[in-house]
CSV table of C-alpha atoms in Angstrom, one decimal:
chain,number,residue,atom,x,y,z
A,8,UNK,CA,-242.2,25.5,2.1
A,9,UNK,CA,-243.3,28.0,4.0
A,10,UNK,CA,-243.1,31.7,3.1
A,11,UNK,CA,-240.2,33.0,5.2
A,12,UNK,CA,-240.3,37.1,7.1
A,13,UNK,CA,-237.7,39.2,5.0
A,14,UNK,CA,-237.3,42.3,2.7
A,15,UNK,CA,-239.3,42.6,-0.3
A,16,UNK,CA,-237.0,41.9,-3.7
A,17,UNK,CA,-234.2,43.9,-3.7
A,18,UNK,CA,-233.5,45.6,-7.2
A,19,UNK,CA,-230.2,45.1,-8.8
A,20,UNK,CA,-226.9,47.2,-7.4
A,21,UNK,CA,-225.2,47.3,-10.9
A,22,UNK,CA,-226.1,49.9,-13.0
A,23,UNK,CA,-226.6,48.8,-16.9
A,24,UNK,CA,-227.8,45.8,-15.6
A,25,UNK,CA,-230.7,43.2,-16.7
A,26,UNK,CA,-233.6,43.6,-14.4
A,27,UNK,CA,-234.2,40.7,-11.4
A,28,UNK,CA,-237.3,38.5,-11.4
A,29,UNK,CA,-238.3,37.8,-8.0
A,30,UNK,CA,-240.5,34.7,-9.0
A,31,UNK,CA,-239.2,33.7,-12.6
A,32,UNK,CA,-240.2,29.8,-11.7
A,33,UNK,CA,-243.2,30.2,-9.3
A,34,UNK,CA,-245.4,29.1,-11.6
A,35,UNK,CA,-245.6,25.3,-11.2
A,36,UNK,CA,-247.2,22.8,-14.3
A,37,UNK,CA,-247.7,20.0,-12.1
A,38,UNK,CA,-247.6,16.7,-13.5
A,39,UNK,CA,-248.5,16.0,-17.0
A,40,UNK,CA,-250.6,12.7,-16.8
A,41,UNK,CA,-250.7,12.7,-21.0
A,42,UNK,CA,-246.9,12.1,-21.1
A,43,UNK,CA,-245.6,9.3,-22.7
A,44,UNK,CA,-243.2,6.7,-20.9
A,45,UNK,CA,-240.7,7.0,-23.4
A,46,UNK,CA,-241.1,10.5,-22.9
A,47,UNK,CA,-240.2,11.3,-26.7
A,48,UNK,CA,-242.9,13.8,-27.0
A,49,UNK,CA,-242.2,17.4,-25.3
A,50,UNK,CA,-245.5,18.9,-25.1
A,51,UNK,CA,-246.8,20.2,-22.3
A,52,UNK,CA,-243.3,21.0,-20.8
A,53,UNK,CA,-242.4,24.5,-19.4
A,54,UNK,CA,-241.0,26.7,-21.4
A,55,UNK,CA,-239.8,29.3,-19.4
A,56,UNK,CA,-237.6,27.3,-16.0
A,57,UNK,CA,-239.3,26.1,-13.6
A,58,UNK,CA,-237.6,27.0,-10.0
A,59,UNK,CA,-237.5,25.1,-6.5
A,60,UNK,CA,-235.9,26.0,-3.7
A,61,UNK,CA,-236.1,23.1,-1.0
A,62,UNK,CA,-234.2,23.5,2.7
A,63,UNK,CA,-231.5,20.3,3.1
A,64,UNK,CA,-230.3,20.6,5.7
A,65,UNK,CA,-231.2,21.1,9.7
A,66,UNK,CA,-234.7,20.7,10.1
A,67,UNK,CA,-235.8,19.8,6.5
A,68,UNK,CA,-238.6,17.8,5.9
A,69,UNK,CA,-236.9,15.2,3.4
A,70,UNK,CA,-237.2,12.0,4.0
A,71,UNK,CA,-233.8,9.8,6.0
A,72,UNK,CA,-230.6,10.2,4.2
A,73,UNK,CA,-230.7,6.0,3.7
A,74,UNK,CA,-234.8,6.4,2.0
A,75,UNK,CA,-233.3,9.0,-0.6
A,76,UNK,CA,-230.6,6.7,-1.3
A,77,UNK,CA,-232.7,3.6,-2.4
A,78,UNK,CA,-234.7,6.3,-4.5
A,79,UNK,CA,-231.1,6.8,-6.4
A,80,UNK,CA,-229.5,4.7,-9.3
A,81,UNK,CA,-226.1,2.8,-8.7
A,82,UNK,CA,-223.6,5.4,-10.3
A,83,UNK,CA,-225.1,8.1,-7.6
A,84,UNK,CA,-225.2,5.8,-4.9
A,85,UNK,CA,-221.4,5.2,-5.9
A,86,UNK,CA,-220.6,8.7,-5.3
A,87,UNK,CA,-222.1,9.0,-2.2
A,88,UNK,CA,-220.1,6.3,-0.8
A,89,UNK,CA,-216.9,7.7,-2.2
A,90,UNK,CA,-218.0,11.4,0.0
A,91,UNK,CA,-216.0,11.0,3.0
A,92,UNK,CA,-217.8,13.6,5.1
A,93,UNK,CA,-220.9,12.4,6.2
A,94,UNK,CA,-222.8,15.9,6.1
A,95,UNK,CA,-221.7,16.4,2.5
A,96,UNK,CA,-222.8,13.2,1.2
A,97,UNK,CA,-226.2,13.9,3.2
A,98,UNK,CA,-226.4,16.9,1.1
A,99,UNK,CA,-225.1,15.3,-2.2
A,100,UNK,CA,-227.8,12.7,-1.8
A,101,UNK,CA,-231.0,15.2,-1.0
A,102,UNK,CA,-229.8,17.5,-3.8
A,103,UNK,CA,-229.6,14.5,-6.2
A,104,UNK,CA,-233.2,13.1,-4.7
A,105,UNK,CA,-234.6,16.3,-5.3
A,106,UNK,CA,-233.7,16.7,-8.5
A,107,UNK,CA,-234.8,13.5,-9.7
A,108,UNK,CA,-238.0,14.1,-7.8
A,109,UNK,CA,-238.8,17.3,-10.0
A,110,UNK,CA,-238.0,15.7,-13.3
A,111,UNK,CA,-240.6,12.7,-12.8
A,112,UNK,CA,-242.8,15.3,-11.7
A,113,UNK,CA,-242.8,17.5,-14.5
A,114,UNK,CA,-243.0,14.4,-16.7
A,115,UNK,CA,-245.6,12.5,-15.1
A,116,UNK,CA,-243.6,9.2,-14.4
A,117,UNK,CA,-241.6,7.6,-10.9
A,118,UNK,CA,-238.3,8.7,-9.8
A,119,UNK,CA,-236.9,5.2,-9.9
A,120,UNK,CA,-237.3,4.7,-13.5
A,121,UNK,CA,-235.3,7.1,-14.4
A,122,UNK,CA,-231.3,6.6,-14.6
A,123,UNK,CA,-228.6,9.5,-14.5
A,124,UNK,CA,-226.9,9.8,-17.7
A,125,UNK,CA,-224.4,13.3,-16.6
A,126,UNK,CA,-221.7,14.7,-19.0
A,127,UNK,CA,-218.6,16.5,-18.3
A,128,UNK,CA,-216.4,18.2,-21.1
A,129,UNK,CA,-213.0,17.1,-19.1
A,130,UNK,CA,-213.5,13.2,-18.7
A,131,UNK,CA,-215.4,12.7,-22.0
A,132,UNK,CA,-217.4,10.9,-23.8
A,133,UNK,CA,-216.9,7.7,-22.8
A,134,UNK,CA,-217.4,6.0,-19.9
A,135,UNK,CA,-220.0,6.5,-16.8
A,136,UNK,CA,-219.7,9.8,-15.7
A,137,UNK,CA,-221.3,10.8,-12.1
A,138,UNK,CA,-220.9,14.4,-12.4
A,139,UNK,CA,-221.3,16.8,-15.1
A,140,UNK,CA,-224.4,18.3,-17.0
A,141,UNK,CA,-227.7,16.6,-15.8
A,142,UNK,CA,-230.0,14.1,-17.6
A,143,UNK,CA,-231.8,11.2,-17.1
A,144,UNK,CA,-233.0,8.7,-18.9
A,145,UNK,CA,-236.1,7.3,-19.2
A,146,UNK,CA,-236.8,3.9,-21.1
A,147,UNK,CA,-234.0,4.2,-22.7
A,148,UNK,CA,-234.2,7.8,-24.2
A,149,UNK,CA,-233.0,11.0,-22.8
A,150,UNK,CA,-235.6,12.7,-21.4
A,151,UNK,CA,-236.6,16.2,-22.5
A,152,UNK,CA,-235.9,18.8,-19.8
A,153,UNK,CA,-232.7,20.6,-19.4
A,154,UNK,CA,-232.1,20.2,-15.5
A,155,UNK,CA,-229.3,22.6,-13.1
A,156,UNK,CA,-228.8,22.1,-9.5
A,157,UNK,CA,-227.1,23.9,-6.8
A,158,UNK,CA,-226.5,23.8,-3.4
A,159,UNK,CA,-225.7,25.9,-1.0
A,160,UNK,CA,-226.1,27.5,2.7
A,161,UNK,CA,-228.3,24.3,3.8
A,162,UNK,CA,-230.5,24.5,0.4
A,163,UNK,CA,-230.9,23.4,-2.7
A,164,UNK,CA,-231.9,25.4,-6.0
A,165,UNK,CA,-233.6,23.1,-8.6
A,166,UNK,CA,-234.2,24.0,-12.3
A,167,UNK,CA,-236.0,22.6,-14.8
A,168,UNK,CA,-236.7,23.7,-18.2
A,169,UNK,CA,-238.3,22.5,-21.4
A,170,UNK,CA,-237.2,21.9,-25.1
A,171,UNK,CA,-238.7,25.2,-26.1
A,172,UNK,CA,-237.0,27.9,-24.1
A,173,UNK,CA,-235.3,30.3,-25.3
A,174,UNK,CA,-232.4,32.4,-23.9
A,175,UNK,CA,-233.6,36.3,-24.7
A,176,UNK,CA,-237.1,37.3,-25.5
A,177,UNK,CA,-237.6,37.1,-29.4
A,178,UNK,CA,-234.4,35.0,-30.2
A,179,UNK,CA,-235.0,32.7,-32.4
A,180,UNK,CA,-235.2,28.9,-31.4
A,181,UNK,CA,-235.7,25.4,-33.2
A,182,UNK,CA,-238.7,23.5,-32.3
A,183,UNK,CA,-237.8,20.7,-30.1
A,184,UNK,CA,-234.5,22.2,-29.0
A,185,UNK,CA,-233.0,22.0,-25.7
A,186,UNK,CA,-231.5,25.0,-24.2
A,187,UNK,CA,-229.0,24.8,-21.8
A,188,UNK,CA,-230.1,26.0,-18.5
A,189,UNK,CA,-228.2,26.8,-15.1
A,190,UNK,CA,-228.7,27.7,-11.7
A,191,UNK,CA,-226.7,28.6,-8.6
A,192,UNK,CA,-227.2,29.7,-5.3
A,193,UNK,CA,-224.4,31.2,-3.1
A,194,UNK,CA,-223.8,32.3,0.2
A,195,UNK,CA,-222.7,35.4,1.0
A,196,UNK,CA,-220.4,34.7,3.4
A,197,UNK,CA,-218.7,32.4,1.1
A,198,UNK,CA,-217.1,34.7,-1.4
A,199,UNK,CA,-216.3,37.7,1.5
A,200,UNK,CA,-212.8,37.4,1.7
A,201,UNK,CA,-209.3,39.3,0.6
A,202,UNK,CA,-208.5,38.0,-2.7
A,203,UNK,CA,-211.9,36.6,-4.1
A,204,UNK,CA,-212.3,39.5,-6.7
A,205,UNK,CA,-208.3,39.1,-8.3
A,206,UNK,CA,-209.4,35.8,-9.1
A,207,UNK,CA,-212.9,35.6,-9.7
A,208,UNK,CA,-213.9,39.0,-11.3
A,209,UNK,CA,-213.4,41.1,-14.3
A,210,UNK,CA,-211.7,44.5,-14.2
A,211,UNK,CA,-215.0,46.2,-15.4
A,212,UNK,CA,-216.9,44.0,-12.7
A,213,UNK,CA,-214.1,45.1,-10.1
A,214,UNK,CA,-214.4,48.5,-10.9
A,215,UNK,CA,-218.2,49.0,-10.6
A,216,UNK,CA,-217.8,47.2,-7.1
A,217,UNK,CA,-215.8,49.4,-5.8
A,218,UNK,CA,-218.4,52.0,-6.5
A,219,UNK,CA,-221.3,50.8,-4.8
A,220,UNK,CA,-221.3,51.9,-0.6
A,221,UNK,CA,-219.1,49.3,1.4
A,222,UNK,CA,-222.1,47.4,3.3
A,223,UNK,CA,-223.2,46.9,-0.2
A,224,UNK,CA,-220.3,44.7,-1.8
A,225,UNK,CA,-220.5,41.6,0.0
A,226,UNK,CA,-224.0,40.6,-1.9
A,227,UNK,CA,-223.3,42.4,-4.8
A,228,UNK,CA,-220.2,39.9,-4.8
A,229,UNK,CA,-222.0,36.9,-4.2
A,230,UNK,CA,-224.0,37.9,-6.8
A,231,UNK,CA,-221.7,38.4,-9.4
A,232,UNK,CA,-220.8,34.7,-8.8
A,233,UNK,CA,-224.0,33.5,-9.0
A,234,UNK,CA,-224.3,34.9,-12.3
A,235,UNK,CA,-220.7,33.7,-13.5
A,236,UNK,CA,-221.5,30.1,-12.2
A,237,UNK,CA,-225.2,30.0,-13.9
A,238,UNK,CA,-223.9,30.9,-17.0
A,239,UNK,CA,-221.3,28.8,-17.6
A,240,UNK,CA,-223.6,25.7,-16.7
A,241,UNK,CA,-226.1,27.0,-19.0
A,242,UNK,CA,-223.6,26.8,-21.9
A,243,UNK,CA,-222.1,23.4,-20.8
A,244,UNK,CA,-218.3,24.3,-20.1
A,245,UNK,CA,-217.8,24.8,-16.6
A,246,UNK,CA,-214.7,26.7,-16.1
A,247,UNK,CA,-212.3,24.0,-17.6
A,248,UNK,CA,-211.4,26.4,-20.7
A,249,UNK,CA,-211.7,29.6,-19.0
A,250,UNK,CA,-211.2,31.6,-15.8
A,251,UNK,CA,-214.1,33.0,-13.7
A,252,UNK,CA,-211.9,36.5,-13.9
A,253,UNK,CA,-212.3,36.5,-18.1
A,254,UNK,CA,-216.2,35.5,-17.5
A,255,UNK,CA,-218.3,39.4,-18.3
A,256,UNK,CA,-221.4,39.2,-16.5
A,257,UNK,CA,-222.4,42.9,-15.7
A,258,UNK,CA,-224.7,43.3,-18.9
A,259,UNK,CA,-225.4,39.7,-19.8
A,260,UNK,CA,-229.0,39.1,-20.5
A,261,UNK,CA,-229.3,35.6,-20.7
A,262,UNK,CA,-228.9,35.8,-17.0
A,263,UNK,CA,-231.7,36.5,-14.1
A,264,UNK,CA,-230.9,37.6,-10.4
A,265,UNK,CA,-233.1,35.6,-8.7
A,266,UNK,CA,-234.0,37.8,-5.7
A,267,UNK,CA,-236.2,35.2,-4.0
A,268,UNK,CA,-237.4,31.7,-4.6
A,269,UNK,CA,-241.0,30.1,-4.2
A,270,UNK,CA,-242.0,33.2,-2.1
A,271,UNK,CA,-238.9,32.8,0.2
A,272,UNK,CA,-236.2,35.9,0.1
A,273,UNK,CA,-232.6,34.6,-0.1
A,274,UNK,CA,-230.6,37.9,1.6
A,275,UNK,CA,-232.2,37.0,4.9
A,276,UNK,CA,-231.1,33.4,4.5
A,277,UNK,CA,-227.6,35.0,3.5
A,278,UNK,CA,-227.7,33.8,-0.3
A,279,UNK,CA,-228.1,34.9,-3.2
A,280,UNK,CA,-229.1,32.8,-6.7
A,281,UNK,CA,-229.4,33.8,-10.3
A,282,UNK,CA,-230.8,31.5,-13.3
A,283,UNK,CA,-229.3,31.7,-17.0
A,284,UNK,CA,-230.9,30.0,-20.2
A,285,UNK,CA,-228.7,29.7,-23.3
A,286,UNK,CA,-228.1,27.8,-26.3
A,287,UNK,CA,-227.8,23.5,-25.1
A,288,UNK,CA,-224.2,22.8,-26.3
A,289,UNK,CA,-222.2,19.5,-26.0
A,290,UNK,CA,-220.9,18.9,-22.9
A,291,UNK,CA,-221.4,19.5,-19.4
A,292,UNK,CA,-220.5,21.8,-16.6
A,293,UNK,CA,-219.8,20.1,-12.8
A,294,UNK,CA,-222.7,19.8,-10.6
A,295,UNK,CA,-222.9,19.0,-7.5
């Protein structure tokens, strides 16, 4: 994608704060041709996330809706079917094609061998679930990236990170463990509206909007629930056992504003996108 005319990286509104990184996933592997096909051996994968932001909707350069769909297994191409509107399932399927797309990149294989195997805390174990924390798998084995996906505003945010990440600089981290990892973009416009912040904020985060200048708040808002929604994928729980309001996210340092991705600012675009790594827990969040 092209670099896009904006701002430079905007610094962070909130005071206390962790500090943005404007290109946290620029950096890009490539392919790692020495990868097994089982994919049982990790090395070579990122250990800090890997970032994409792709357009998908008007004047993308994806392939038809109906080619990204044969590129999908039968459990996603279930879903799309069950989408009624046809724009959303458009953007379910490209988000889903896209994601796959990264994974077999960063492990060196085809998109078509690998088969969805998503998890969500509410429906359980059991069963085929079509939503929920992404994986694949690949010859039978779960393959070892922790993926996130978002989408948002006509776009969307891929993530990718390997078994070695770890959530703060100089914590502590097994060898070979997965780290849960989110992402989320967010439109602006979205969240501006009476009645967002009783429901979705914390009294501190409330309070320290209502400091900042008034043409301010809308991003800093959207922000806000960028963070809240990329947390809570990172640790695998959605918010099925918790409100977004009880969710503290002012002075969280697992989380990253992302102020731009691959080059391109997001405020021009009118989004905003942060990127959280924590510990990999049981269970998955909802993603589209």
């Amino acid at each position: 994608m092209k670099r896009l005319p904006g701002t430079p990286a905007l610094g962070t509104p909130f005071p206390g704060m962790p500090a943005t990184a404007a290109e946290l996933g620029t950096p890009a592997p490539g392919r790692f041709p020495s990868m097994p096909a089982t994919a049982a051996d990790p090395a070579g994968l990122p250990p800090r996330p890997v970032l994409r932001l792709r357009r998908i909707g008007p004047g993308s350069d994806l392939p038809p809706t109906s080619v990204m769909l044969r590129l999908l297994d039968d459990v996603e191409r279930a879903r799309a079917a069950r989408t009624v509107d046809p724009a959303q399932a458009a953007a379910f399927v490209a988000g889903r094609f896209l994601l796959r797309a990264l994974a077999a990149d960063l492990l060196g294989t085809r998109t078509g061998l690998l088969i969805s195997c998503f998890a969500c805390p509410a429906c359980g174990p059991d069963g085929v679930s079509d939503h929920g924390r992404p994986e694949y798998l690949l010859c039978g084995e779960r393959i070892p990236l922790a993926l996130s996906l978002s989408r948002s505003g006509g776009f969307a945010l891929l993530g990718a990170l390997g078994p070695h990440g770890t959530g703060a600089p100089g914590a502590p981290h097994a060898p070979g463990a997965r780290s849960g990892l989110g992402v989320d973009l967010a439109e602006i416009a979205a969240v501006d509206f009476d009645g967002f912040d009783d429901v979705a904020l914390t009294p501190r985060e409330r309070h320290t909007l209502g400091r900042l200048p008034v043409g301010d708040r809308s991003a800093a808002r959207a922000r806000l629930w960028a963070r809240k929604e990329a947390l809570v994928k990172a640790l695998g729980t959605g918010f099925a056992d918790r409100g977004p309001d009880t969710v503290e996210v002012l002075r969280e340092r697992s989380i990253t504003d992302l102020p731009s991705v691959d080059g391109v600012p997001l405020e021009p675009l009118g989004l905003v996108a942060a990127v959280a790594v924590g510990p990999g827990g049981p269970g998955g969040t909802a993603q589209p």
